[in-house]
């Protein structure tokens, strides 16, 4: 078979591990693997490139996506979508593997509805796909966030400062929740409607009263301006307060052990699905087992 592969949207640690393992397994089984560089945009621009073993060796431990990614707005247009389908057919692609988050999933569903044989791999640091317990990249992102928060805490402790760390996740609280638990945060804010300045101040006061030297606030992105909040807390309590947005180190980090293993499991399962001619499937982890679901059910 001639199998297309692409990564779309925000990259996620573990994408390269998947690409490497899947390509090696597929080549060994006698298939051809063709990468469409820059995701769905690559389908439109016909960026097809056949992958060799050399292309995918020594990349499994790297963050990012070696076959590039984009958030393609052209793919959302009728014309762009039509061009994408034409190029899939022009390249005689028998089935297409797509890795990415919820936008990529929507694209996979559209392609599948248009008759393309698709297998979707959930790869996003946000962990915001509800049919799977874990998305590829989430564990690495949490580890990167925790590593950063631990370091920030050391300097804040030296000066007895209050600190706020904003973590990624778009609208999903999972990175914030896991990072807050792992770093024993004083306050966790995951939803705008849950936030109360008065309550934040009283919790910080209580923590300081209990002997905490550098109270911390972990907050999901897209809720409020963390730098403004730091100023307000400092003015209210007369204690030095600093804010950081941890940002892209969470996304660009190397894949954790857990994500490397998950990538290999997803790769093996994807090839099994394709070999048994099961398409229009989304792979995920349910009850700690790798399973797949029909794209139309998601
Ligand atoms: O979806 C992954 C993610 O890293 C989110 O956590 C974040 O909100 C977003 O992508 C940032 O996307 P971009 O780099 O396109 O601004």
CSV table of N, CA, C and O in Angstrom, one decimal, residues 44-122:
chain,number,residue,atom,x,y,z
A,44,UNK,N,-2.8,20.3,-0.1
A,44,UNK,CA,-3.2,21.3,-1.1
A,44,UNK,C,-2.0,21.7,-2.0
A,44,UNK,O,-2.1,21.8,-3.2
A,45,UNK,N,-0.8,21.8,-1.4
A,45,UNK,CA,0.4,22.2,-2.1
A,45,UNK,C,1.1,21.1,-2.8
A,45,UNK,O,2.2,21.3,-3.4
A,46,UNK,N,0.6,19.9,-2.6
A,46,UNK,CA,1.2,18.6,-3.1
A,46,UNK,C,2.7,18.5,-2.7
A,46,UNK,O,3.6,18.4,-3.5
A,47,UNK,N,2.9,18.5,-1.4
A,47,UNK,CA,4.3,18.5,-0.9
A,47,UNK,C,4.8,17.0,-0.6
A,47,UNK,O,5.6,16.8,0.2
A,48,UNK,N,4.2,16.1,-1.4
A,48,UNK,CA,4.5,14.7,-1.1
A,48,UNK,C,6.0,14.3,-1.2
A,48,UNK,O,6.6,14.8,-2.2
A,49,UNK,N,6.4,13.6,-0.2
A,49,UNK,CA,7.8,13.1,-0.3
A,49,UNK,C,7.9,11.7,0.3
A,49,UNK,O,7.4,11.5,1.4
A,50,UNK,N,8.4,10.8,-0.4
A,50,UNK,CA,8.5,9.4,0.1
A,50,UNK,C,9.6,9.3,1.2
A,50,UNK,O,10.7,9.9,1.1
A,51,UNK,N,9.2,8.7,2.3
A,51,UNK,CA,10.1,8.6,3.4
A,51,UNK,C,11.0,7.3,3.3
A,51,UNK,O,10.5,6.2,3.0
A,52,UNK,N,12.2,7.5,3.6
A,52,UNK,CA,13.2,6.3,3.7
A,52,UNK,C,13.5,6.0,5.2
A,52,UNK,O,13.2,6.9,6.0
A,53,UNK,N,14.1,4.9,5.4
A,53,UNK,CA,14.6,4.6,6.8
A,53,UNK,C,15.5,5.7,7.3
A,53,UNK,O,15.4,6.1,8.5
A,54,UNK,N,16.3,6.2,6.5
A,54,UNK,CA,17.3,7.3,6.9
A,54,UNK,C,16.5,8.5,7.3
A,54,UNK,O,16.9,9.2,8.3
A,55,UNK,N,15.4,8.8,6.6
A,55,UNK,CA,14.6,10.0,7.0
A,55,UNK,C,14.1,10.0,8.4
A,55,UNK,O,13.9,11.0,9.0
A,56,UNK,N,13.8,8.7,8.9
A,56,UNK,CA,13.1,8.6,10.2
A,56,UNK,C,14.0,8.0,11.2
A,56,UNK,O,13.6,7.7,12.3
A,57,UNK,N,15.3,7.8,10.9
A,57,UNK,CA,16.2,7.3,12.0
A,57,UNK,C,16.7,8.4,12.9
A,57,UNK,O,16.9,9.5,12.4
A,58,UNK,N,16.8,8.1,14.1
A,58,UNK,CA,17.3,9.1,15.1
A,58,UNK,C,16.5,10.3,15.3
A,58,UNK,O,17.0,11.4,15.5
A,59,UNK,N,15.2,10.2,15.1
A,59,UNK,CA,14.3,11.4,15.4
A,59,UNK,C,13.3,11.1,16.5
A,59,UNK,O,12.7,12.0,17.0
A,60,UNK,N,13.2,9.8,16.9
A,60,UNK,CA,12.2,9.5,17.9
A,60,UNK,C,12.3,10.3,19.2
A,60,UNK,O,11.3,10.5,19.9
A,61,UNK,N,13.5,10.7,19.6
A,61,UNK,CA,13.7,11.4,20.8
A,61,UNK,C,13.5,12.9,20.7
A,61,UNK,O,13.7,13.6,21.7
A,62,UNK,N,13.2,13.4,19.5
A,62,UNK,CA,13.1,14.8,19.3
A,62,UNK,C,11.7,15.3,19.5
A,62,UNK,O,10.7,14.7,19.0
A,63,UNK,N,11.5,16.5,20.0
A,63,UNK,CA,10.2,17.2,20.0
A,63,UNK,C,9.9,17.7,18.6
A,63,UNK,O,10.7,17.5,17.7
A,64,UNK,N,8.8,18.4,18.5
A,64,UNK,CA,8.4,18.9,17.2
A,64,UNK,C,8.0,17.9,16.2
A,64,UNK,O,7.7,16.7,16.5
A,65,UNK,N,7.8,18.3,14.9
A,65,UNK,CA,7.5,17.4,13.9
A,65,UNK,C,8.5,17.6,12.7
A,65,UNK,O,8.5,18.6,12.1
A,66,UNK,N,9.2,16.5,12.4
A,66,UNK,CA,10.2,16.6,11.3
A,66,UNK,C,9.6,16.7,10.0
A,66,UNK,O,10.2,17.0,9.0
A,67,UNK,N,8.2,16.4,9.9
A,67,UNK,CA,7.6,16.5,8.6
A,67,UNK,C,6.7,17.8,8.6
A,67,UNK,O,5.9,17.9,7.7
A,68,UNK,N,7.0,18.7,9.5
A,68,UNK,CA,6.4,20.0,9.6
A,68,UNK,C,4.9,20.0,9.7
A,68,UNK,O,4.2,19.0,9.5
A,69,UNK,N,4.4,21.1,10.2
A,69,UNK,CA,3.0,21.2,10.5
A,69,UNK,C,2.5,22.6,10.2
A,69,UNK,O,3.3,23.6,10.1
A,70,UNK,N,1.2,22.8,10.0
A,70,UNK,CA,0.6,24.2,9.9
A,70,UNK,C,-0.8,24.1,10.4
A,70,UNK,O,-1.4,23.1,10.5
A,71,UNK,N,-1.3,25.3,10.7
A,71,UNK,CA,-2.8,25.4,10.9
A,71,UNK,C,-3.3,26.0,9.6
A,71,UNK,O,-3.1,27.2,9.3
A,72,UNK,N,-3.8,25.2,8.7
A,72,UNK,CA,-4.2,25.6,7.4
A,72,UNK,C,-5.6,26.2,7.3
A,72,UNK,O,-6.6,25.5,7.5
A,73,UNK,N,-5.7,27.5,6.9
A,73,UNK,CA,-7.0,28.1,6.8
A,73,UNK,C,-7.5,27.7,5.4
A,73,UNK,O,-8.8,27.6,5.2
A,74,UNK,N,-6.6,27.5,4.4
A,74,UNK,CA,-7.1,27.2,3.1
A,74,UNK,C,-7.8,25.8,3.0
A,74,UNK,O,-8.7,25.6,2.2
A,75,UNK,N,-7.4,24.9,3.9
A,75,UNK,CA,-8.0,23.6,3.9
A,75,UNK,C,-9.5,23.7,4.3
A,75,UNK,O,-10.3,22.8,4.0
A,76,UNK,N,-9.8,24.8,5.0
A,76,UNK,CA,-11.2,25.0,5.5
A,76,UNK,C,-12.1,25.5,4.4
A,76,UNK,O,-13.3,25.6,4.5
A,77,UNK,N,-11.5,26.0,3.2
A,77,UNK,CA,-12.3,26.5,2.1
A,77,UNK,C,-12.7,25.3,1.2
A,77,UNK,O,-11.9,24.3,1.1
A,78,UNK,N,-13.8,25.5,0.5
A,78,UNK,CA,-14.2,24.4,-0.5
A,78,UNK,C,-13.1,24.1,-1.5
A,78,UNK,O,-12.8,23.0,-1.8
A,79,UNK,N,-12.5,25.2,-2.0
A,79,UNK,CA,-11.5,25.0,-3.1
A,79,UNK,C,-10.3,24.3,-2.6
A,79,UNK,O,-9.8,23.4,-3.2
A,80,UNK,N,-9.8,24.7,-1.4
A,80,UNK,CA,-8.7,24.1,-0.8
A,80,UNK,C,-8.9,22.6,-0.5
A,80,UNK,O,-8.0,21.8,-0.8
A,81,UNK,N,-10.1,22.3,0.1
A,81,UNK,CA,-10.4,20.9,0.4
A,81,UNK,C,-10.4,20.1,-0.9
A,81,UNK,O,-9.9,19.0,-0.9
A,82,UNK,N,-11.0,20.7,-2.0
A,82,UNK,CA,-11.1,19.9,-3.2
A,82,UNK,C,-9.7,19.7,-3.8
A,82,UNK,O,-9.4,18.6,-4.2
A,83,UNK,N,-8.8,20.7,-3.7
A,83,UNK,CA,-7.4,20.5,-4.2
A,83,UNK,C,-6.7,19.4,-3.3
A,83,UNK,O,-6.0,18.6,-3.9
A,84,UNK,N,-7.0,19.4,-2.0
A,84,UNK,CA,-6.4,18.4,-1.2
A,84,UNK,C,-6.8,17.0,-1.6
A,84,UNK,O,-6.0,16.1,-1.8
A,85,UNK,N,-8.1,16.8,-1.9
A,85,UNK,CA,-8.6,15.5,-2.3
A,85,UNK,C,-8.0,15.1,-3.7
A,85,UNK,O,-7.5,13.9,-3.9
A,86,UNK,N,-7.9,16.1,-4.6
A,86,UNK,CA,-7.3,15.8,-5.9
A,86,UNK,C,-5.9,15.3,-5.7
A,86,UNK,O,-5.5,14.3,-6.4
A,87,UNK,N,-5.1,15.9,-4.9
A,87,UNK,CA,-3.7,15.6,-4.7
A,87,UNK,C,-3.5,14.2,-4.0
A,87,UNK,O,-2.6,13.5,-4.3
A,88,UNK,N,-4.4,13.9,-3.1
A,88,UNK,CA,-4.4,12.5,-2.5
A,88,UNK,C,-4.6,11.5,-3.6
A,88,UNK,O,-3.9,10.5,-3.7
A,89,UNK,N,-5.5,11.8,-4.5
A,89,UNK,CA,-5.8,10.8,-5.6
A,89,UNK,C,-4.7,10.8,-6.6
A,89,UNK,O,-4.3,9.7,-7.1
A,90,UNK,N,-4.2,12.0,-6.9
A,90,UNK,CA,-3.0,12.1,-7.9
A,90,UNK,C,-1.8,11.3,-7.4
A,90,UNK,O,-1.2,10.6,-8.2
A,91,UNK,N,-1.6,11.3,-6.1
A,91,UNK,CA,-0.4,10.5,-5.6
A,91,UNK,C,-0.8,9.0,-5.3
A,91,UNK,O,0.1,8.3,-4.8
A,92,UNK,N,-2.0,8.7,-5.7
A,92,UNK,CA,-2.5,7.3,-5.5
A,92,UNK,C,-2.3,6.8,-4.1
A,92,UNK,O,-1.7,5.7,-3.8
A,93,UNK,N,-2.7,7.6,-3.1
A,93,UNK,CA,-2.5,7.3,-1.7
A,93,UNK,C,-3.7,6.3,-1.4
A,93,UNK,O,-4.9,6.6,-1.6
A,94,UNK,N,-3.3,5.2,-0.8
A,94,UNK,CA,-4.4,4.2,-0.4
A,94,UNK,C,-5.0,4.6,0.9
A,94,UNK,O,-6.2,4.3,1.1
A,95,UNK,N,-4.2,5.1,1.8
A,95,UNK,CA,-4.8,5.6,3.1
A,95,UNK,C,-3.9,6.6,3.7
A,95,UNK,O,-2.7,6.7,3.3
A,96,UNK,N,-4.5,7.4,4.5
A,96,UNK,CA,-3.8,8.6,5.1
A,96,UNK,C,-3.8,8.6,6.6
A,96,UNK,O,-4.9,8.4,7.2
A,97,UNK,N,-2.6,8.7,7.2
A,97,UNK,CA,-2.6,8.8,8.7
A,97,UNK,C,-2.4,10.3,9.0
A,97,UNK,O,-1.5,10.9,8.5
A,98,UNK,N,-3.3,10.8,9.9
A,98,UNK,CA,-3.1,12.2,10.3
A,98,UNK,C,-2.9,12.3,11.8
A,98,UNK,O,-3.6,11.6,12.6
A,99,UNK,N,-1.9,13.1,12.2
A,99,UNK,CA,-1.6,13.3,13.6
A,99,UNK,C,-1.9,14.8,14.0
A,99,UNK,O,-1.5,15.7,13.2
A,100,UNK,N,-2.6,15.0,15.1
A,100,UNK,CA,-2.9,16.4,15.5
A,100,UNK,C,-3.9,16.4,16.6
A,100,UNK,O,-4.3,15.4,17.1
A,101,UNK,N,-4.4,17.6,16.8
A,101,UNK,CA,-5.5,17.8,17.9
A,101,UNK,C,-6.9,17.9,17.3
A,101,UNK,O,-7.2,17.2,16.3
A,102,UNK,N,-7.7,18.7,17.9
A,102,UNK,CA,-9.1,18.6,17.6
A,102,UNK,C,-9.4,19.2,16.2
A,102,UNK,O,-10.3,18.6,15.5
A,103,UNK,N,-8.7,20.2,15.7
A,103,UNK,CA,-8.8,20.7,14.4
A,103,UNK,C,-8.5,19.7,13.3
A,103,UNK,O,-9.2,19.5,12.3
A,104,UNK,N,-7.4,18.9,13.6
A,104,UNK,CA,-7.0,17.8,12.7
A,104,UNK,C,-8.0,16.7,12.7
A,104,UNK,O,-8.3,16.2,11.6
A,105,UNK,N,-8.6,16.5,13.8
A,105,UNK,CA,-9.7,15.4,13.9
A,105,UNK,C,-10.8,15.8,13.0
A,105,UNK,O,-11.4,15.0,12.3
A,106,UNK,N,-11.2,17.1,13.1
A,106,UNK,CA,-12.3,17.6,12.2
A,106,UNK,C,-12.0,17.4,10.8
A,106,UNK,O,-12.8,17.0,10.0
A,107,UNK,N,-10.7,17.7,10.4
A,107,UNK,CA,-10.3,17.5,9.0
A,107,UNK,C,-10.3,16.1,8.6
A,107,UNK,O,-10.7,15.7,7.5
A,108,UNK,N,-9.9,15.2,9.6
A,108,UNK,CA,-10.0,13.7,9.3
A,108,UNK,C,-11.4,13.3,9.0
A,108,UNK,O,-11.6,12.5,8.1
A,109,UNK,N,-12.3,13.8,9.8
A,109,UNK,CA,-13.7,13.4,9.6
A,109,UNK,C,-14.2,13.9,8.2
A,109,UNK,O,-14.9,13.1,7.6
A,110,UNK,N,-13.8,15.1,7.8
A,110,UNK,CA,-14.3,15.6,6.5
A,110,UNK,C,-13.7,14.8,5.4
A,110,UNK,O,-14.4,14.4,4.5
A,111,UNK,N,-12.4,14.4,5.5
A,111,UNK,CA,-11.8,13.6,4.5
A,111,UNK,C,-12.4,12.3,4.4
A,111,UNK,O,-12.7,11.8,3.3
A,112,UNK,N,-12.7,11.7,5.5
A,112,UNK,CA,-13.3,10.4,5.6
A,112,UNK,C,-14.7,10.4,4.9
A,112,UNK,O,-15.1,9.6,4.1
A,113,UNK,N,-15.5,11.5,5.3
A,113,UNK,CA,-16.8,11.7,4.7
A,113,UNK,C,-16.7,11.8,3.2
A,113,UNK,O,-17.7,11.5,2.4
A,114,UNK,N,-15.6,12.3,2.7
A,114,UNK,CA,-15.4,12.5,1.2
A,114,UNK,C,-14.8,11.3,0.6
A,114,UNK,O,-14.4,11.3,-0.6
A,115,UNK,N,-14.7,10.2,1.3
A,115,UNK,CA,-14.3,8.9,0.7
A,115,UNK,C,-12.9,8.5,0.9
A,115,UNK,O,-12.4,7.5,0.4
A,116,UNK,N,-12.1,9.4,1.6
A,116,UNK,CA,-10.6,9.1,1.8
A,116,UNK,C,-10.5,8.1,2.9
A,116,UNK,O,-11.2,8.3,4.0
A,117,UNK,N,-9.6,7.1,2.8
A,117,UNK,CA,-9.4,6.2,3.9
A,117,UNK,C,-8.4,6.8,4.9
A,117,UNK,O,-7.2,7.0,4.6
A,118,UNK,N,-8.9,7.1,6.1
A,118,UNK,CA,-8.1,7.9,7.1
A,118,UNK,C,-8.0,7.1,8.4
A,118,UNK,O,-8.9,6.4,8.8
A,119,UNK,N,-6.8,7.3,9.0
A,119,UNK,CA,-6.6,6.8,10.4
A,119,UNK,C,-6.1,8.1,11.2
A,119,UNK,O,-5.1,8.7,10.7
A,120,UNK,N,-6.7,8.4,12.3
A,120,UNK,CA,-6.4,9.6,13.0
A,120,UNK,C,-5.7,9.2,14.3
A,120,UNK,O,-6.1,8.3,15.1
A,121,UNK,N,-4.6,9.9,14.6
A,121,UNK,CA,-3.8,9.7,15.8
A,121,UNK,C,-3.9,11.0,16.7
A,121,UNK,O,-3.5,12.1,16.3
A,122,UNK,N,-4.4,10.9,17.9
A,122,UNK,CA,-4.5,12.1,18.8
A,122,UNK,C,-3.2,12.5,19.3
A,122,UNK,O,-2.6,11.9,20.1
